[in-house]
Each structure stands twice: as structure tokens, then as C-alpha cells.
Coordinates of C-alpha atoms in Angstrom, one line a residue:
Chain N
X1 CA 25.9 -130.2 4.7
X2 CA 22.7 -129.9 2.8
X3 CA 20.4 -128.1 5.2
X4 CA 16.7 -128.0 6.2
X5 CA 15.2 -124.6 6.8
X6 CA 15.6 -125.0 10.5
X7 CA 19.3 -125.9 10.2
X8 CA 19.9 -123.1 7.7
X9 CA 18.3 -120.3 9.9
X10 CA 20.0 -121.5 13.1
X11 CA 23.3 -121.7 11.2
X12 CA 22.9 -118.0 10.3
X13 CA 22.9 -117.0 13.9
X14 CA 25.6 -119.2 15.4
X15 CA 29.4 -119.3 15.2
X16 CA 29.4 -123.0 15.6
X17 CA 29.1 -125.3 12.5
X18 CA 25.9 -127.3 12.5
X19 CA 26.8 -130.9 11.5
X20 CA 23.8 -132.9 12.8
X21 CA 20.4 -132.8 14.4
X22 CA 20.4 -133.0 18.1
X23 CA 23.5 -130.8 18.4
X24 CA 23.3 -128.1 21.0
X25 CA 24.2 -124.7 19.6
X26 CA 24.3 -121.1 21.0
X27 CA 22.5 -118.6 18.8
X28 CA 22.1 -114.9 18.7
X29 CA 18.4 -113.8 18.8
X30 CA 16.8 -111.2 16.6
X31 CA 13.8 -110.6 18.9
X32 CA 12.8 -111.7 22.4
X33 CA 9.1 -111.6 23.3
X34 CA 7.0 -111.8 26.4
X35 CA 3.4 -110.9 27.3
X36 CA 1.6 -109.7 30.4
X37 CA 1.4 -113.3 31.9
X38 CA 5.0 -114.4 31.2
X39 CA 6.9 -111.1 31.4
X40 CA 6.4 -110.6 35.2
X41 CA 8.1 -114.0 35.8
X42 CA 10.9 -113.1 33.3
X43 CA 11.4 -109.8 35.1
X44 CA 11.7 -111.7 38.4
X45 CA 14.4 -114.0 36.9
X46 CA 16.1 -111.0 35.2
X47 CA 16.5 -109.4 38.6
X48 CA 17.7 -112.7 40.2
X49 CA 20.3 -113.0 37.5
X50 CA 21.8 -109.7 38.8
X51 CA 21.2 -108.0 35.5
X52 CA 20.8 -104.3 35.3
X53 CA 20.3 -103.7 31.6
X54 CA 18.9 -105.5 28.5
X55 CA 21.2 -106.6 25.7
X56 CA 19.4 -104.3 23.2
X57 CA 16.4 -102.1 24.0
X58 CA 15.2 -102.4 20.3
X59 CA 15.1 -106.2 20.2
X60 CA 12.7 -106.9 23.0
X61 CA 9.0 -106.8 22.6
X62 CA 6.6 -106.7 25.6
X63 CA 3.0 -107.1 24.5
X64 CA 0.3 -106.9 27.1
X65 CA -2.5 -108.8 25.3
X66 CA -3.7 -111.7 27.5
X67 CA -5.7 -110.2 30.4
X68 CA -6.0 -106.8 28.8
X69 CA -7.8 -104.5 28.8
X70 CA -7.2 -105.6 32.5
X71 CA -9.9 -107.8 33.8
X72 CA -9.2 -107.4 37.5
X73 CA -6.8 -105.9 40.1
X74 CA -4.3 -108.8 40.0
X75 CA -3.9 -108.6 36.2
X76 CA -3.6 -104.8 36.4
X77 CA -0.8 -105.2 39.0
X78 CA 1.0 -107.6 36.6
X79 CA 0.8 -105.2 33.7
X80 CA 2.1 -102.5 36.0
X81 CA 5.2 -104.6 36.6
X82 CA 5.8 -105.0 32.9
X83 CA 5.1 -101.3 32.1
X84 CA 7.5 -100.1 34.8
X85 CA 10.2 -102.5 33.6
X86 CA 9.8 -101.4 30.0
X87 CA 10.2 -97.7 31.1
X88 CA 13.2 -98.5 33.3
X89 CA 14.9 -100.4 30.5
X90 CA 13.8 -97.9 27.9
X91 CA 12.3 -100.7 25.8
X92 CA 11.2 -99.5 22.4
X93 CA 8.6 -102.1 21.7
X94 CA 6.2 -102.0 24.7
X95 CA 2.6 -102.4 23.7
X96 CA -0.5 -101.8 25.7
X97 CA -3.8 -100.0 25.1
X98 CA -4.6 -98.4 21.7
X99 CA -1.5 -99.6 19.9
X100 CA -1.6 -103.1 21.3
X101 CA -2.8 -106.2 19.6
X102 CA -2.5 -110.0 19.9
X103 CA 1.3 -110.4 19.9
X104 CA 1.6 -112.9 17.1
X105 CA -0.6 -110.8 14.8
X106 CA 1.0 -107.6 15.9
X107 CA 4.7 -108.3 15.6
X108 CA 4.6 -109.5 11.9
X109 CA 2.5 -106.5 11.0
X110 CA 5.1 -104.2 12.6
X111 CA 7.9 -105.9 10.7
X112 CA 9.6 -106.9 13.9
X113 CA 9.9 -110.5 12.8
X114 CA 10.6 -111.9 9.4
X115 CA 12.6 -114.1 7.1
X116 CA 15.7 -115.8 8.5
X117 CA 15.2 -114.4 12.0
X118 CA 15.7 -116.3 15.2
X119 CA 12.9 -115.3 17.5
X120 CA 12.1 -116.6 21.0
X121 CA 9.1 -115.8 23.0
X122 CA 7.6 -116.6 26.4
X123 CA 4.5 -117.8 24.6
X124 CA 4.1 -121.2 23.0
X125 CA 2.6 -119.7 19.8
X126 CA 5.7 -117.8 19.0
X127 CA 6.2 -120.5 16.4
X128 CA 3.7 -118.4 14.3
X129 CA 6.6 -116.5 12.7
X130 CA 7.6 -119.6 10.9
X131 CA 5.0 -118.5 8.4
X132 CA 7.4 -115.7 7.4
X133 CA 10.4 -118.1 7.3
X134 CA 11.7 -117.4 10.8
X135 CA 13.0 -119.9 13.3
X136 CA 10.6 -118.9 16.0
X137 CA 9.8 -120.9 19.1
X138 CA 8.2 -120.7 22.5
X139 CA 10.2 -120.9 25.8
X140 CA 9.6 -120.2 29.4
X141 CA 10.1 -116.9 31.2
X142 CA 13.5 -117.7 32.7
X143 CA 14.9 -118.6 29.2
X144 CA 13.5 -115.3 27.9
X145 CA 15.1 -113.5 30.8
X146 CA 18.4 -115.1 29.9
X147 CA 18.1 -114.0 26.3
X148 CA 17.0 -110.4 27.4
X149 CA 20.3 -110.2 29.3
X150 CA 22.7 -112.1 26.9
X151 CA 21.1 -111.6 23.5
X152 CA 21.5 -115.3 22.8
X153 CA 20.1 -118.6 23.8
X154 CA 20.8 -122.3 23.2
X155 CA 18.9 -124.7 21.0
X156 CA 19.0 -128.3 20.3
X157 CA 19.0 -128.5 16.5
X158 CA 15.7 -130.2 15.8
X159 CA 15.2 -133.0 13.2
X160 CA 12.6 -132.0 10.7
X161 CA 9.3 -133.5 9.4
X162 CA 8.7 -132.4 5.8
X163 CA 5.1 -131.7 5.1
X164 CA 4.2 -131.8 1.4
X165 CA 1.0 -129.9 0.6
X166 CA 0.0 -131.4 -2.7
X167 CA -2.9 -130.7 -5.0
X168 CA -5.1 -127.6 -4.9
X169 CA -7.2 -125.9 -2.2
X170 CA -10.9 -126.6 -2.7
X171 CA -13.6 -124.0 -1.9
X172 CA -14.0 -123.4 1.9
X173 CA -10.7 -125.0 2.7
X174 CA -8.0 -122.7 4.1
X175 CA -4.7 -123.0 5.9
X176 CA -6.4 -123.7 9.3
X177 CA -7.9 -126.9 7.8
X178 CA -4.6 -128.0 6.5
X179 CA -2.9 -127.7 9.9
X180 CA -5.8 -129.4 11.6
X181 CA -5.6 -132.2 9.1
X182 CA -1.9 -132.6 9.8
X183 CA -2.3 -132.5 13.6
X184 CA -5.1 -135.1 13.2
X185 CA -2.7 -137.3 11.3
X186 CA 0.5 -137.1 13.4
X187 CA -1.1 -136.4 16.8
X188 CA -0.4 -133.9 19.5
X189 CA 3.0 -135.4 20.2
X190 CA 3.7 -136.2 16.5
X191 CA 6.3 -133.5 16.2
X192 CA 7.7 -133.6 19.7
X193 CA 11.2 -132.1 19.8
X194 CA 11.0 -131.6 16.0
X195 CA 10.5 -128.9 13.4
X196 CA 7.8 -129.0 10.7
X197 CA 8.8 -127.7 7.3
X198 CA 6.0 -126.9 4.8
X199 CA 6.5 -127.4 1.1
X200 CA 4.6 -128.5 -2.1
X201 CA 2.6 -126.7 -4.7
X202 CA -0.1 -125.5 -2.3
X203 CA 2.4 -123.3 -0.4
X204 CA 2.3 -120.8 -3.3
X205 CA -1.5 -120.6 -3.1
X206 CA -1.4 -119.9 0.6
X207 CA -1.5 -116.2 1.6
X208 CA 0.9 -115.1 4.3
X209 CA -2.0 -114.9 6.7
X210 CA -2.8 -118.5 6.1
X211 CA 0.8 -119.5 6.5
X212 CA 1.0 -117.7 9.8
X213 CA -2.1 -119.4 11.0
X214 CA -0.6 -122.8 10.1
X215 CA 2.8 -122.2 11.7
X216 CA 0.9 -120.9 14.8
X217 CA -0.4 -124.5 15.5
X218 CA 3.0 -126.3 15.0
X219 CA 3.1 -126.4 18.8
X220 CA -0.2 -128.3 18.8
X221 CA 1.7 -131.2 17.3
X222 CA 4.4 -130.7 19.9
X223 CA 6.6 -129.0 17.3
X224 CA 9.5 -126.7 18.1
X225 CA 8.9 -124.7 14.9
X226 CA 6.7 -124.8 11.8
X227 CA 8.6 -123.1 9.0
X228 CA 7.6 -122.0 5.5
X229 CA 10.1 -121.2 2.7
X230 CA 10.6 -117.5 2.0
X231 CA 9.2 -116.7 -1.5
X232 CA 8.2 -113.6 -3.4
X233 CA 4.9 -113.4 -1.4
X234 CA 6.9 -113.4 1.9
X235 CA 9.2 -110.8 0.6
X236 CA 6.3 -108.6 -0.5
X237 CA 4.7 -108.9 3.0
X238 CA 8.0 -108.2 4.8
X239 CA 8.6 -105.1 2.6
X240 CA 5.1 -103.8 3.2
X241 CA 5.7 -104.2 6.9
X242 CA 8.7 -101.9 6.5
X243 CA 11.5 -104.4 6.5
X244 CA 14.5 -104.2 4.3
X245 CA 17.2 -106.6 3.2
X246 CA 15.2 -109.9 3.4
X247 CA 16.1 -112.6 0.9
X248 CA 14.4 -115.7 -0.5
X249 CA 15.1 -118.8 1.6
X250 CA 14.6 -122.4 0.7
X251 CA 15.8 -125.7 2.1
X252 CA 18.7 -127.3 0.3
X253 CA 17.9 -129.9 -2.3
X254 CA 18.7 -133.3 -0.8
X255 CA 18.6 -132.1 2.9
X256 CA 17.9 -134.8 5.4
X257 CA 14.3 -135.2 6.7
X258 CA 13.4 -137.4 9.5
X259 CA 10.1 -138.2 7.8
X260 CA 7.6 -136.9 5.3
X261 CA 3.9 -136.4 5.4
X262 CA 2.0 -135.8 2.1
X263 CA -1.4 -134.1 2.3
X264 CA -3.5 -134.2 -0.9
X265 CA -5.3 -130.9 -0.3
X266 CA -7.6 -131.3 -3.3
X267 CA -9.5 -134.0 -1.3
X268 CA -10.0 -132.0 1.9
X269 CA -13.1 -130.5 3.3
X270 CA -13.1 -128.1 6.3
X271 CA -11.8 -129.7 9.5
X272 CA -13.0 -129.5 13.1
X273 CA -10.9 -130.4 16.1
X274 CA -13.3 -131.9 18.7
X275 CA -12.8 -131.9 22.5
X276 CA -10.5 -132.2 24.3
X277 CA -7.3 -132.3 22.1
X278 CA -6.3 -130.5 18.9
X279 CA -5.6 -133.9 17.2
X280 CA -9.3 -135.1 17.6
X281 CA -9.9 -133.9 14.1
X282 CA -13.0 -134.7 11.9
X283 CA -14.5 -133.4 8.7
X284 CA -17.0 -130.7 9.5
X285 CA -19.8 -132.9 8.0
X286 CA -19.2 -135.5 10.8
X287 CA -19.8 -132.8 13.4
X288 CA -23.0 -131.4 11.8
X289 CA -25.8 -130.9 14.2
X290 CA -23.7 -130.4 17.4
X291 CA -25.4 -127.6 19.3
X292 CA -23.2 -124.6 20.3
X293 CA -23.6 -121.8 22.8
X294 CA -20.7 -119.6 21.6
X295 CA -18.6 -118.9 18.6
X296 CA -15.3 -117.1 18.9
X297 CA -13.7 -115.5 15.8
X298 CA -10.3 -114.1 16.6
X299 CA -7.0 -115.0 18.3
X300 CA -3.4 -115.3 17.1
X301 CA -4.5 -118.2 14.9
X302 CA -7.3 -116.6 13.0
X303 CA -7.9 -113.0 14.0
X304 CA -6.3 -111.5 10.9
X305 CA -8.0 -109.4 8.2
X306 CA -8.5 -112.4 5.8
X307 CA -10.2 -114.2 8.7
X308 CA -12.4 -111.3 9.3
X309 CA -13.3 -111.2 5.6
X310 CA -14.1 -114.9 5.5
X311 CA -16.3 -114.7 8.5
X312 CA -18.1 -111.5 7.2
X313 CA -18.7 -113.1 3.8
X314 CA -20.7 -115.9 5.6
X315 CA -22.4 -113.6 8.1
X316 CA -23.5 -110.9 5.6
X317 CA -27.2 -110.5 5.4
X318 CA -27.7 -113.3 8.0
X319 CA -28.5 -113.4 11.7
X320 CA -26.6 -115.1 14.5
X321 CA -28.8 -117.7 16.2
X322 CA -30.6 -116.3 19.3
X323 CA -29.0 -119.2 21.3
X324 CA -25.4 -118.3 20.4
X325 CA -23.0 -115.5 21.5
X326 CA -20.8 -114.8 18.5
X327 CA -17.7 -112.8 19.6
X328 CA -15.5 -111.3 17.0
X329 CA -12.1 -109.9 18.1
X330 CA -9.9 -108.4 15.3
X331 CA -6.4 -109.2 16.5
X332 CA -4.7 -105.8 16.1
X333 CA -5.7 -102.1 15.9
X334 CA -4.7 -102.2 12.2
X335 CA -6.9 -105.1 11.5
X336 CA -9.7 -103.5 13.4
X337 CA -9.5 -100.3 11.4
X338 CA -9.2 -102.2 8.1
X339 CA -12.3 -104.2 9.1
X340 CA -14.1 -100.9 9.9
X341 CA -13.1 -99.4 6.6
X342 CA -14.3 -102.4 4.6
X343 CA -17.6 -102.4 6.4
X344 CA -16.9 -105.8 8.0
X345 CA -17.6 -104.6 11.5
X346 CA -21.0 -103.3 10.4
X347 CA -21.8 -106.8 8.9
X348 CA -20.8 -108.3 12.3
X349 CA -22.9 -105.9 14.3
X350 CA -25.9 -106.2 11.9
X351 CA -25.8 -110.0 12.2
X352 CA -25.8 -109.8 16.0
X353 CA -22.1 -110.4 16.9
X354 CA -20.3 -108.9 19.8
X355 CA -17.3 -107.0 18.4
X356 CA -14.6 -106.6 20.9
X357 CA -11.1 -105.1 21.2
X358 CA -7.9 -106.9 20.2
X359 CA -7.2 -109.4 23.1
X360 CA -6.3 -113.0 23.7
X361 CA -9.1 -113.0 26.3
X362 CA -11.4 -115.9 25.6
X363 CA -8.9 -118.2 23.9
X364 CA -7.3 -119.1 27.1
X365 CA -10.3 -118.7 29.3
X366 CA -9.0 -115.3 30.4
X367 CA -12.0 -113.0 30.0
X368 CA -14.6 -111.8 27.4
X369 CA -16.2 -115.2 26.6
X370 CA -15.8 -117.7 29.4
X371 CA -17.9 -120.8 29.3
X372 CA -20.2 -122.1 32.0
X373 CA -20.6 -125.8 32.9
X374 CA -22.2 -127.8 30.0
X375 CA -21.6 -125.0 27.5
X376 CA -19.9 -125.5 24.1
X377 CA -18.0 -123.2 21.9
X378 CA -16.7 -123.3 18.4
X379 CA -13.6 -121.2 18.0
X380 CA -11.0 -120.2 15.5
X381 CA -8.4 -120.4 18.3
X382 CA -5.7 -123.1 18.7
X383 CA -6.5 -125.1 21.8
X384 CA -9.4 -127.2 23.0
X385 CA -7.9 -128.6 26.2
X386 CA -10.4 -129.6 28.9
X387 CA -11.5 -126.4 30.6
X388 CA -9.4 -124.2 28.3
X389 CA -12.2 -121.6 27.8
X390 CA -13.8 -121.8 31.3
X391 CA -15.6 -124.5 33.2
X392 CA -14.0 -128.0 33.3
X393 CA -17.4 -129.2 32.1
X394 CA -17.4 -127.1 28.9
X395 CA -16.2 -128.0 25.4
X396 CA -14.3 -126.3 22.7
X397 CA -14.3 -127.2 19.0
X398 CA -11.7 -125.6 16.7
X399 CA -12.4 -124.6 13.1
X400 CA -11.7 -122.1 10.4
X401 CA -13.5 -118.6 10.5
X402 CA -16.1 -119.5 7.8
X403 CA -17.2 -122.6 9.8
X404 CA -17.3 -120.7 13.1
X405 CA -19.5 -118.0 11.4
X406 CA -21.8 -120.5 9.8
X407 CA -22.2 -122.4 13.0
X408 CA -23.0 -119.1 14.8
X409 CA -25.9 -118.6 12.4
X410 CA -27.2 -122.2 12.5
X411 CA -26.7 -122.7 16.2
X412 CA -25.1 -126.0 15.4
X413 CA -21.7 -126.9 13.8
X414 CA -22.3 -126.3 10.2
X415 CA -20.4 -126.4 6.8
X416 CA -20.7 -122.8 5.4
X417 CA -21.7 -124.3 2.0
X418 CA -24.8 -125.8 3.6
X419 CA -26.3 -122.5 4.8
Chain U
X1 CA 17.7 -138.9 46.8
X2 CA 13.9 -138.4 46.9
X3 CA 11.3 -140.7 48.5
X4 CA 7.6 -140.4 48.1
X5 CA 4.3 -141.7 47.0
X6 CA 3.5 -141.8 43.3
X7 CA 0.6 -139.8 42.0
X8 CA -0.4 -141.0 38.6
X9 CA -1.8 -138.8 35.9
X10 CA -2.6 -139.7 32.3
X11 CA -1.1 -138.9 28.9
X12 CA -1.1 -135.4 27.2
X13 CA -1.6 -133.6 30.5
X14 CA -1.5 -130.0 29.3
X15 CA -0.4 -126.8 31.1
X16 CA -4.1 -125.7 31.4
X17 CA -4.6 -128.9 33.5
X18 CA -1.5 -128.2 35.6
X19 CA -2.4 -124.6 36.2
X20 CA -5.5 -123.1 34.5
X21 CA -5.2 -119.6 33.0
X22 CA -7.4 -118.0 35.7
X23 CA -4.6 -118.6 38.2
X24 CA -2.0 -116.8 36.1
X25 CA -2.6 -113.5 37.7
X26 CA 0.2 -114.2 40.2
X27 CA 3.8 -115.3 40.1
X28 CA 3.8 -116.6 43.7
X29 CA 5.0 -120.2 43.8
X30 CA 2.9 -121.1 46.9
X31 CA -0.3 -119.7 45.5
X32 CA 0.3 -121.5 42.2
X33 CA 1.1 -124.6 44.2
X34 CA -2.1 -124.5 46.1
X35 CA -3.9 -124.7 42.7
X36 CA -1.7 -127.3 41.1
X37 CA -3.6 -129.7 38.8
X38 CA -6.8 -127.7 39.4
X39 CA -7.6 -128.1 35.6
X40 CA -7.4 -131.8 35.9
X41 CA -9.6 -132.2 39.0
X42 CA -10.8 -129.7 41.6
X43 CA -8.9 -130.1 44.8
X44 CA -6.3 -132.5 43.3
X45 CA -3.5 -131.0 45.3
X46 CA -5.0 -132.0 48.7
X47 CA -3.9 -135.6 48.2
X48 CA -0.2 -134.6 47.9
X49 CA 2.3 -134.8 50.8
X50 CA 5.5 -132.8 50.5
X51 CA 8.1 -134.9 48.7
X52 CA 5.6 -137.0 46.7
X53 CA 6.3 -137.8 43.1
X54 CA 4.1 -137.2 40.0
X55 CA 4.1 -140.0 37.4
X56 CA 2.7 -139.2 33.9
X57 CA 2.1 -140.6 30.5
X58 CA 3.2 -139.3 27.1
X59 CA 3.7 -135.6 26.3
X60 CA 3.5 -134.3 29.9
X61 CA 3.2 -130.5 30.0
X62 CA 2.0 -129.9 26.4
X63 CA 0.5 -126.6 25.5
X64 CA 1.5 -123.2 26.9
X65 CA 5.0 -121.9 27.7
X66 CA 3.8 -120.8 31.1
X67 CA 6.6 -121.3 33.6
X68 CA 3.8 -121.2 36.2
X69 CA 3.3 -124.9 35.4
X70 CA 6.6 -126.2 36.8
X71 CA 6.3 -123.6 39.5
X72 CA 2.9 -124.9 40.5
X73 CA 4.3 -128.5 40.8
X74 CA 7.2 -127.3 42.9
X75 CA 4.8 -125.2 45.0
X76 CA 2.7 -128.3 45.6
X77 CA 5.8 -129.9 47.2
X78 CA 6.5 -132.2 44.3
X79 CA 10.2 -132.3 43.5
X80 CA 10.2 -134.9 40.8
X81 CA 8.1 -135.7 37.8
X82 CA 8.5 -139.1 36.0
X83 CA 6.9 -139.3 32.6
X84 CA 6.7 -141.4 29.5
X85 CA 7.8 -138.2 27.7
X86 CA 7.7 -134.5 28.2
X87 CA 6.5 -131.7 26.0
X88 CA 9.5 -129.6 24.8
X89 CA 8.9 -126.2 26.4
X90 CA 7.8 -127.8 29.7
X91 CA 11.0 -129.9 29.8
X92 CA 13.2 -126.9 29.4
X93 CA 11.2 -124.9 31.9
X94 CA 11.4 -127.7 34.4
X95 CA 15.2 -127.7 34.2
X96 CA 15.4 -124.0 34.5
X97 CA 13.3 -124.0 37.6
X98 CA 15.1 -126.9 39.2
X99 CA 12.2 -129.4 38.9
X100 CA 13.6 -132.8 38.3
X101 CA 12.2 -134.5 35.2
X102 CA 12.9 -138.1 34.4
X103 CA 11.8 -139.5 31.0
X104 CA 11.2 -143.2 31.2
X105 CA 9.2 -144.2 28.1
X106 CA 7.0 -147.3 28.4
X107 CA 8.4 -148.0 31.9
X108 CA 6.1 -145.3 33.2
X109 CA 3.4 -147.9 33.0
X110 CA 5.3 -150.0 35.6
X111 CA 4.4 -147.5 38.3
X112 CA 0.9 -147.6 39.9
X113 CA -0.9 -144.9 41.7
X114 CA 0.2 -144.9 45.4
X115 CA 3.4 -146.9 44.9
X116 CA 6.3 -145.8 47.1
X117 CA 9.2 -144.5 45.0
X118 CA 12.8 -143.8 45.7
X119 CA 14.5 -141.6 43.1
X120 CA 18.2 -141.1 42.6
X121 CA 18.1 -138.1 40.3
X122 CA 21.8 -137.8 39.7
X123 CA 22.1 -141.4 38.3
X124 CA 18.6 -141.4 36.9
X125 CA 17.5 -144.5 38.8
X126 CA 14.0 -145.0 40.1
X127 CA 13.3 -147.7 42.6
X128 CA 9.7 -148.8 43.1
X129 CA 9.7 -149.8 46.8
X130 CA 6.2 -151.3 46.4
X131 CA 7.0 -153.7 43.6
X132 CA 10.8 -154.0 44.0
X133 CA 11.3 -153.0 40.4
X134 CA 14.1 -150.6 39.2
X135 CA 13.8 -148.2 36.3
X136 CA 16.8 -146.6 34.6
X137 CA 16.6 -143.4 32.6
X138 CA 18.9 -141.9 29.9
X139 CA 21.6 -139.5 31.2
X140 CA 20.9 -135.7 30.9
X141 CA 22.7 -134.1 27.9
X142 CA 26.1 -132.6 29.1
X143 CA 25.1 -129.0 28.3
X144 CA 21.8 -129.3 30.4
X145 CA 23.8 -131.0 33.2
X146 CA 26.0 -127.9 33.3
X147 CA 22.9 -125.7 33.8
X148 CA 21.7 -128.1 36.6
X149 CA 25.1 -128.2 38.2
X150 CA 25.0 -124.4 38.4
X151 CA 21.6 -124.7 40.2
X152 CA 19.5 -123.6 37.2
X153 CA 19.5 -121.1 34.4
X154 CA 19.4 -118.0 36.7
X155 CA 22.8 -118.9 38.1
X156 CA 24.1 -119.9 34.7
X157 CA 23.3 -116.5 33.3
X158 CA 24.6 -114.8 36.5
X159 CA 28.0 -116.6 36.0
X160 CA 28.1 -115.6 32.3
X161 CA 27.4 -112.0 33.2
X162 CA 30.3 -112.0 35.6
X163 CA 32.6 -113.5 33.0
X164 CA 31.5 -110.9 30.5
X165 CA 32.0 -108.0 32.9

């Protein structure tokens, strides 16, 4: 059978022969992930399963990134549960404190996920690793517990929507805008139970950072995975992260796709997802003038070094509006250090931003940037559900880092080219 | 067989609506249950009687992978959710937790808030006692039925472990 990327990767990890979409297959997993919110439940299920050891201490990652640095006693207790479990099971990849970052930025950087891998995580944005050509998907804690015990899980082979990225990227348009445009077109349930596969001439132009940022939001269209082919760029990234043995990976010519969406990227301008769903997408020009109280630059979607550079380029020599809190959270210690080295943190500080530690904090209304009633934030994060960042009467607009930075300066949603 | 009052919610009800992040500092089902749907409307759970049924639109449970979402619904005393469609992760979590999920497509619109429902989960039949209408749902895939038959994923893995030992 001529295979899509999703079929091909799953086939590499199962003893069964994949013959059609919808088939249920058992696959070995390369990495199992949980965080400080989802791991405690997984550990509870693990115990109930009667398990006493994990399948492979090197293939489990526990990243305490959501309510950390711990915001209160309850979250500290949760992390304690995870820490003690990690010690007891001798888990190699336990992260907290100074070596910890936002999970989906951290794991690719450490080379723990990559081409052809099957990765499951108790976090919906596990699909991020599709940017590196992995079949990666989010599951709940009990599924994760099962995989921690057995080293395998079951999948329904998804049908695939082929997304053709045509044309050329115009100035100010980045991967984030492409994924917002796609979600705007197909809707938040447009890829329900399906995989997205990205192809077309623009893929080559996209950095790995941008691909990760796009795959990250596959779930925002209901997708099970969002997968990029593995090309020379991917292999270079994987090698730099210390991985060996990765190979190029493309879908078979003539593979069956359920449908196809073509995006002419040349015609795009930066996109903004308006409240309260990620598919309420408009060109930034249509949102011009909307007053904001906060701008968040960070998260597993756009907290990588390129995002820091884009934001800094806009903020350099300018001042954040007195009416706006602009919060910058480099997603990992490595990114933080790189931003420091390049002078980006100084640019952020000089322009009046708050620079914080790597954390998921404000993205999910956890801490470090909660909104009061009537407040509005622009954010480079991935979700703008009602009440996502705090009060049920607050609003979140999603954008790329340059738009978030420009809006922080202007105090209203602004195209960076208009400053 | 389950019998209870229908509580209608809309389309694209996300996991933040079911259980906002600020409540995710516990794994206690009862505490989660007492805050069920707090992201949709403050105090929503107060209207629910044990055994009542939630009825939703398209894409119910979209968003986060947090298993706290099905747990909050179970904790609120709701054993069954009927929806036009479910988000993928939520659907799988629901099964793993033993929350009964019935996907009924456009037929979800045939149920009004406050209707009395009788649900035969095994056969996928929903009887609307208020209107007299019956809704049939597609059967559960065999592999998932196997997990349900074992009483959820925890028992399924427990069995596998014993076989492997």
C-alpha cells in the first residue's frame, strides 16, 4: 500500500500490516511524556494497574512545566508526587528547576523526539513533534500510564488531510500565520480523528522552529497529528540535538488522502485568532485598533529562539505601552541563555517587558499573567477558549511573535509593518 | 440502564470549560466534580442531580488532554454524555475512565434541556421519555468494547501484565 506519513510511521512500530485507515493497531512507543498536571493522575493509574516498574526508564519524560516554579502548596504537592515517582523508578528524563523548560520546546532540543518516532504524551500539544516527522499525539493520563507499563499503546490509523503550502512566504508571515489560516479554513473540528500532513514548496522555506509551531496547533483543528516530511533541514536539526541514525522520510507518491487543502502563502498577511475559538481567524488588519492589556510572548507554540528574535526585532529601540504588560517567557533554559547571549533579553528589558522563567504559566491561566474581568490579551500561545487565561470575562487573541510585540508597543492590535 | 434529566450544553465545549486549569491542582474526583463546567458558567454543577445526563453539540471535550475533564463529569454524578461528536482525546479518556459516551450526530438536536432520558448504553439506545422519540447510536468498535468489558484501561493493562508475567 502506498502510505501517508502517518501510516508509514505507525507501520514502523507495529507488527501488524496496516491496510486501511480506521484500522486499530498496537504500536511500540519511543517516548512517553507527562507533566506536573497529568503525571500525578498517570501515577495513580500506574499503581492501580498493579505495576511496579516502568517498561524503560530512558523512554519516559516527566517535565514539570505547568504550575512551576510552583505557584502554591497544592501544585508543590503535585510536583512532589512526580519527583518521588521519578526517583523511585529511576527515570532518566525528569525535569524540574534549572534544567526544565516547556516540554514541547525542551524535548526536541534534547534530541528525545525526532524523525519516525511514535511519541505519546499526556498533553494535547504533544503533536508538536510532527514538526520533526514524528507521529506524536496527546492522550490522557491513564493511556500514558498504560504505555509507561507496557511500552506500547493502541491507535486507530487516522485518515489524512493533505495541506499543500504553495507560493512563497511574504514579509511578516511565519508558520504561526499558516496554521492559523488553516484552522480558520477547516475549523476547530475540521481534522477531528484525522492527521494533517504538510507538503508543498513552502515547507522547504520553513525553519524547524516554524514547523514545530505549526504541528503544535494541529490539535486546535481537532487533529490527531500534524506531520511534516523529514528533509535535510530536519536531519540537521536532529543531528545538532545529538541524535543519530535518522533518515529522510516522505509520504509515498500516490498515497490516499481523505482531502486536500491548498494555501497560497504568497497572498497571506499575518493572522489573528479572535475570541473565543482558534478558528475565529482574521487578517491582523481587520483587528487593528482593538485595545489590549497584556501581551504574552512564549509557550510551546512560539517560545523558541526564532520567536524571541522576531519579537526583539520589533521591540528594539521602542517602548511597550504604559497600558500593557508585555510578558516574555523563553521556553527553555537553552533558549533563555541564547537570548541572553544575543542581547535579546536586554532589548526586552529596555523596552519595558517582564522577562520570566521558562513556564507554561499564563498560557493556560495557571500563573504569571492571569487576566482580570474585562481584560484582553494578545498571545503567541495556542488557545483562546473562554476564560483560558483567567476570568471568564477576559479575552485572548492569538498571533505570531512580531504581531504580539507590535501590539504591546501600540497598546492595540497592530501589524508590525505599521509601527 | 441510566435514567436522568438532560442538561444541554453547546458545540465546541472545551476542556477549560469543563474544568478550568486553576482546579488542576488536585486529582480528587469529588473536588473536580464540585467544579464541573465552572468554565462555562459559575455554579453550573448545582443544577445537576446524581444520574443526570449531559447532552452536547459538536466536538465536545476539545482542547487539553486533561483526564480531569471526564473525572469532573463523573464526580458531578453524570454517568453519560450524549453528543453530536466528541473530540478525540476526550473520547478516549472517557472510555478509559468508564464515562459512557454516545455519539449521535444531528440527533443531539432532538433533545431539549430538561428532557427526561433513558439510556441503554450497551445497545446504544437513547429513549427521550419527554418526547417519546428514540435515538440509536453506532456500535462501539470491538477493541474499545474489549476495554469497556474489562472495566476500563486500568484493568485491561492489569490483565496484560498478568499474562506477561
